[in-house]
C-alpha cells in the first residue's frame, strides 16, 4: 500500500481525537466503549490543547490524500510517563490501514524527528494483550515497567538504527 508521511499541521489537530478513540485497545469479544470515554482526564491529556507545549509534535500517514494514521508525542503525565523530559508516544491507524507497515514507519519517522529536535528517548504505555507490543519492540522500545494490564516501554534513541525501508518525512 502506498502512503506518505508528513508533519501534523495545526488544521490536523482535530483528527487527534478520532485517532485517540481508534487507539483504545478493545480485546477480542469486548464491546467498544462510547466516544464519551475521551472526556476522562486520563485520556484528555493526550489531545487537550495540543500544539501549545514545546514537545507537542505529530506525524500523519496519508493514503490517496486521506489521513490513515497518526503518531503524536508530548511530555505529559500519562500512563507511560517516565519524567518531565521524555515525550510519551500515542499512535493509531484506522483499521483498514493496519498490517501494512504504516505504524512502524510512523514510529520510526517520529523517533527521527525527536532526535533532530534534541530528545534522547521516548516512552509509551501499551496493554499487554495489544498486538502492537511486538511492533514497539521491533522499533526499539523495551519494557521498563508494568502493572496488571500494561507495559511501560522506553526507547533510548541512541540505540535507534535505520533500515532501508523507512520512508523520509
mmCIF file of C-alpha atoms in Angstrom:
data_model
loop_
_atom_site.group_PDB
_atom_site.id
_atom_site.type_symbol
_atom_site.label_atom_id
_atom_site.label_comp_id
_atom_site.label_asym_id
_atom_site.label_seq_id
_atom_site.Cartn_x
_atom_site.Cartn_y
_atom_site.Cartn_z
ATOM 1 C CA UNK A 1 0.000 0.000 0.000
ATOM 2 C CA UNK A 2 1.421 3.380 -0.993
ATOM 3 C CA UNK A 3 1.420 6.046 1.674
ATOM 4 C CA UNK A 4 3.240 9.201 2.574
ATOM 5 C CA UNK A 5 4.164 10.569 5.988
ATOM 6 C CA UNK A 6 4.078 14.283 6.691
ATOM 7 C CA UNK A 7 4.194 16.539 9.720
ATOM 8 C CA UNK A 8 0.956 17.157 11.558
ATOM 9 C CA UNK A 9 -0.362 20.634 10.774
ATOM 10 C CA UNK A 10 -2.479 22.848 13.028
ATOM 11 C CA UNK A 11 -5.508 22.102 10.842
ATOM 12 C CA UNK A 12 -4.976 18.373 11.567
ATOM 13 C CA UNK A 13 -5.201 18.741 15.362
ATOM 14 C CA UNK A 14 -8.918 17.947 15.298
ATOM 15 C CA UNK A 15 -8.101 14.492 13.908
ATOM 16 C CA UNK A 16 -6.196 13.577 17.059
ATOM 17 C CA UNK A 17 -9.405 12.933 18.989
ATOM 18 C CA UNK A 18 -10.524 10.481 16.288
ATOM 19 C CA UNK A 19 -7.152 8.768 16.353
ATOM 20 C CA UNK A 20 -7.155 8.672 20.155
ATOM 21 C CA UNK A 21 -10.507 6.881 20.043
ATOM 22 C CA UNK A 22 -9.123 4.430 17.459
ATOM 23 C CA UNK A 23 -6.097 3.836 19.713
ATOM 24 C CA UNK A 24 -8.241 2.447 22.513
ATOM 25 C CA UNK A 25 -7.408 -1.236 22.641
ATOM 26 C CA UNK A 26 -10.511 -3.408 22.722
ATOM 27 C CA UNK A 27 -9.770 -7.073 23.474
ATOM 28 C CA UNK A 28 -11.347 -9.725 21.273
ATOM 29 C CA UNK A 29 -15.014 -10.132 22.165
ATOM 30 C CA UNK A 30 -15.217 -6.962 24.271
ATOM 31 C CA UNK A 31 -17.590 -4.096 23.497
ATOM 32 C CA UNK A 32 -16.043 -0.862 22.228
ATOM 33 C CA UNK A 33 -16.633 1.978 24.710
ATOM 34 C CA UNK A 34 -18.628 5.025 23.650
ATOM 35 C CA UNK A 35 -16.726 8.095 22.459
ATOM 36 C CA UNK A 36 -17.613 9.797 25.739
ATOM 37 C CA UNK A 37 -14.656 7.892 27.224
ATOM 38 C CA UNK A 38 -12.474 10.582 25.633
ATOM 39 C CA UNK A 39 -13.755 13.027 28.265
ATOM 40 C CA UNK A 40 -11.889 11.169 31.004
ATOM 41 C CA UNK A 41 -8.933 13.238 32.279
ATOM 42 C CA UNK A 42 -6.522 10.331 31.764
ATOM 43 C CA UNK A 43 -7.370 10.364 28.034
ATOM 44 C CA UNK A 44 -7.881 14.099 27.511
ATOM 45 C CA UNK A 45 -4.231 14.643 28.435
ATOM 46 C CA UNK A 46 -3.250 13.179 25.032
ATOM 47 C CA UNK A 47 -5.076 15.799 22.958
ATOM 48 C CA UNK A 48 -6.188 18.740 25.077
ATOM 49 C CA UNK A 49 -4.555 21.997 23.917
ATOM 50 C CA UNK A 50 -2.276 20.046 21.596
ATOM 51 C CA UNK A 51 0.318 22.252 19.949
ATOM 52 C CA UNK A 52 0.761 24.564 22.911
ATOM 53 C CA UNK A 53 3.664 22.721 24.563
ATOM 54 C CA UNK A 54 7.265 22.604 23.393
ATOM 55 C CA UNK A 55 7.325 18.842 22.908
ATOM 56 C CA UNK A 56 3.968 18.614 21.066
ATOM 57 C CA UNK A 57 4.763 17.020 17.707
ATOM 58 C CA UNK A 58 2.893 14.768 15.357
ATOM 59 C CA UNK A 59 3.011 12.999 12.032
ATOM 60 C CA UNK A 60 0.206 11.887 9.730
ATOM 61 C CA UNK A 61 0.259 8.973 7.303
ATOM 62 C CA UNK A 62 -1.824 9.572 4.192
ATOM 63 C CA UNK A 63 -3.111 7.082 1.654
ATOM 64 C CA UNK A 64 -4.532 8.626 -1.508
ATOM 65 C CA UNK A 65 -4.559 12.033 0.210
ATOM 66 C CA UNK A 66 -6.658 10.768 3.154
ATOM 67 C CA UNK A 67 -5.418 10.541 6.751
ATOM 68 C CA UNK A 68 -4.819 6.869 7.525
ATOM 69 C CA UNK A 69 -2.949 7.113 10.806
ATOM 70 C CA UNK A 70 -1.088 9.387 13.162
ATOM 71 C CA UNK A 71 1.647 9.342 15.752
ATOM 72 C CA UNK A 72 1.978 12.198 18.192
ATOM 73 C CA UNK A 73 4.050 12.933 21.262
ATOM 74 C CA UNK A 74 4.039 15.304 24.170
ATOM 75 C CA UNK A 75 5.553 15.456 27.609
ATOM 76 C CA UNK A 76 2.604 14.637 29.822
ATOM 77 C CA UNK A 77 1.643 12.804 32.953
ATOM 78 C CA UNK A 78 0.078 9.846 31.159
ATOM 79 C CA UNK A 79 0.189 6.089 31.623
ATOM 80 C CA UNK A 80 3.654 5.904 30.041
ATOM 81 C CA UNK A 81 5.152 8.897 31.879
ATOM 82 C CA UNK A 82 8.825 8.450 32.703
ATOM 83 C CA UNK A 83 9.916 12.003 33.552
ATOM 84 C CA UNK A 84 9.370 15.616 32.508
ATOM 85 C CA UNK A 85 11.986 15.411 29.740
ATOM 86 C CA UNK A 86 10.700 12.292 27.972
ATOM 87 C CA UNK A 87 7.910 12.608 25.396
ATOM 88 C CA UNK A 88 5.192 9.970 25.518
ATOM 89 C CA UNK A 89 4.018 8.406 22.253
ATOM 90 C CA UNK A 90 0.463 7.898 21.049
ATOM 91 C CA UNK A 91 -0.175 6.149 17.745
ATOM 92 C CA UNK A 92 -3.223 4.990 15.891
ATOM 93 C CA UNK A 93 -4.282 3.811 12.472
ATOM 94 C CA UNK A 94 -7.750 3.362 11.100
ATOM 95 C CA UNK A 95 -8.469 -0.384 10.953
ATOM 96 C CA UNK A 96 -8.358 -0.677 7.178
ATOM 97 C CA UNK A 97 -4.747 0.582 7.149
ATOM 98 C CA UNK A 98 -3.338 -1.758 9.792
ATOM 99 C CA UNK A 99 -0.929 -4.530 8.877
ATOM 100 C CA UNK A 100 0.809 -2.695 6.007
ATOM 101 C CA UNK A 101 3.843 -1.372 7.901
ATOM 102 C CA UNK A 102 2.454 2.148 8.198
ATOM 103 C CA UNK A 103 2.538 2.127 12.004
ATOM 104 C CA UNK A 104 6.165 1.002 12.031
ATOM 105 C CA UNK A 105 7.072 3.720 9.535
ATOM 106 C CA UNK A 106 5.248 6.341 11.624
ATOM 107 C CA UNK A 107 7.091 5.283 14.789
ATOM 108 C CA UNK A 108 10.494 5.370 13.079
ATOM 109 C CA UNK A 109 9.763 8.745 11.500
ATOM 110 C CA UNK A 110 8.784 10.163 14.896
ATOM 111 C CA UNK A 111 11.971 8.868 16.504
ATOM 112 C CA UNK A 112 13.980 10.587 13.746
ATOM 113 C CA UNK A 113 12.044 13.825 14.287
ATOM 114 C CA UNK A 114 12.555 13.711 18.060
ATOM 115 C CA UNK A 115 16.274 13.015 17.647
ATOM 116 C CA UNK A 116 16.616 16.001 15.290
ATOM 117 C CA UNK A 117 14.940 18.179 17.926
ATOM 118 C CA UNK A 118 17.317 17.045 20.662
ATOM 119 C CA UNK A 119 15.305 14.412 22.512
ATOM 120 C CA UNK A 120 17.200 11.306 23.624
ATOM 121 C CA UNK A 121 14.355 8.941 24.450
ATOM 122 C CA UNK A 122 10.610 8.356 24.316
ATOM 123 C CA UNK A 123 8.098 6.295 26.269
ATOM 124 C CA UNK A 124 4.682 4.725 25.916
ATOM 125 C CA UNK A 125 2.213 2.511 27.700
ATOM 126 C CA UNK A 126 0.503 -0.388 25.983
ATOM 127 C CA UNK A 127 -1.886 -3.062 27.175
ATOM 128 C CA UNK A 128 -0.128 -6.410 27.443
ATOM 129 C CA UNK A 129 -2.650 -8.100 25.133
ATOM 130 C CA UNK A 130 -2.245 -5.477 22.382
ATOM 131 C CA UNK A 131 -0.689 -6.868 19.187
ATOM 132 C CA UNK A 132 1.276 -3.598 18.848
ATOM 133 C CA UNK A 133 3.676 -4.651 21.641
ATOM 134 C CA UNK A 134 5.755 -6.563 19.090
ATOM 135 C CA UNK A 135 5.878 -3.597 16.712
ATOM 136 C CA UNK A 136 7.077 -1.341 19.530
ATOM 137 C CA UNK A 137 9.827 -3.838 20.350
ATOM 138 C CA UNK A 138 10.767 -4.011 16.661
ATOM 139 C CA UNK A 139 11.322 -0.235 16.535
ATOM 140 C CA UNK A 140 13.477 -0.238 19.672
ATOM 141 C CA UNK A 141 11.173 0.093 22.676
ATOM 142 C CA UNK A 142 11.844 -2.142 25.653
ATOM 143 C CA UNK A 143 9.717 -2.947 28.666
ATOM 144 C CA UNK A 144 10.891 -0.990 31.728
ATOM 145 C CA UNK A 145 7.877 -1.461 33.986
ATOM 146 C CA UNK A 146 4.438 -2.980 34.143
ATOM 147 C CA UNK A 147 1.236 -3.120 36.083
ATOM 148 C CA UNK A 148 -1.510 -5.705 35.929
ATOM 149 C CA UNK A 149 -2.719 -4.666 32.457
ATOM 150 C CA UNK A 150 0.015 -2.613 30.803
ATOM 151 C CA UNK A 151 3.666 -2.459 29.937
ATOM 152 C CA UNK A 152 5.586 0.787 30.263
ATOM 153 C CA UNK A 153 8.060 0.887 27.379
ATOM 154 C CA UNK A 154 11.051 3.128 26.736
ATOM 155 C CA UNK A 155 13.209 3.722 23.692
ATOM 156 C CA UNK A 156 16.704 5.118 24.038
ATOM 157 C CA UNK A 157 17.177 6.872 20.718
ATOM 158 C CA UNK A 158 20.943 6.308 20.733
ATOM 159 C CA UNK A 159 20.092 2.638 20.121
ATOM 160 C CA UNK A 160 17.847 3.512 17.157
ATOM 161 C CA UNK A 161 19.087 2.261 13.797
ATOM 162 C CA UNK A 162 17.617 2.957 10.392
ATOM 163 C CA UNK A 163 16.907 0.434 7.727
ATOM 164 C CA UNK A 164 16.498 0.971 4.003
ATOM 165 C CA UNK A 165 12.688 0.567 4.086
ATOM 166 C CA UNK A 166 11.984 3.587 6.276
ATOM 167 C CA UNK A 167 10.317 6.451 4.372
ATOM 168 C CA UNK A 168 11.516 10.009 4.951
ATOM 169 C CA UNK A 169 9.201 12.673 6.317
#
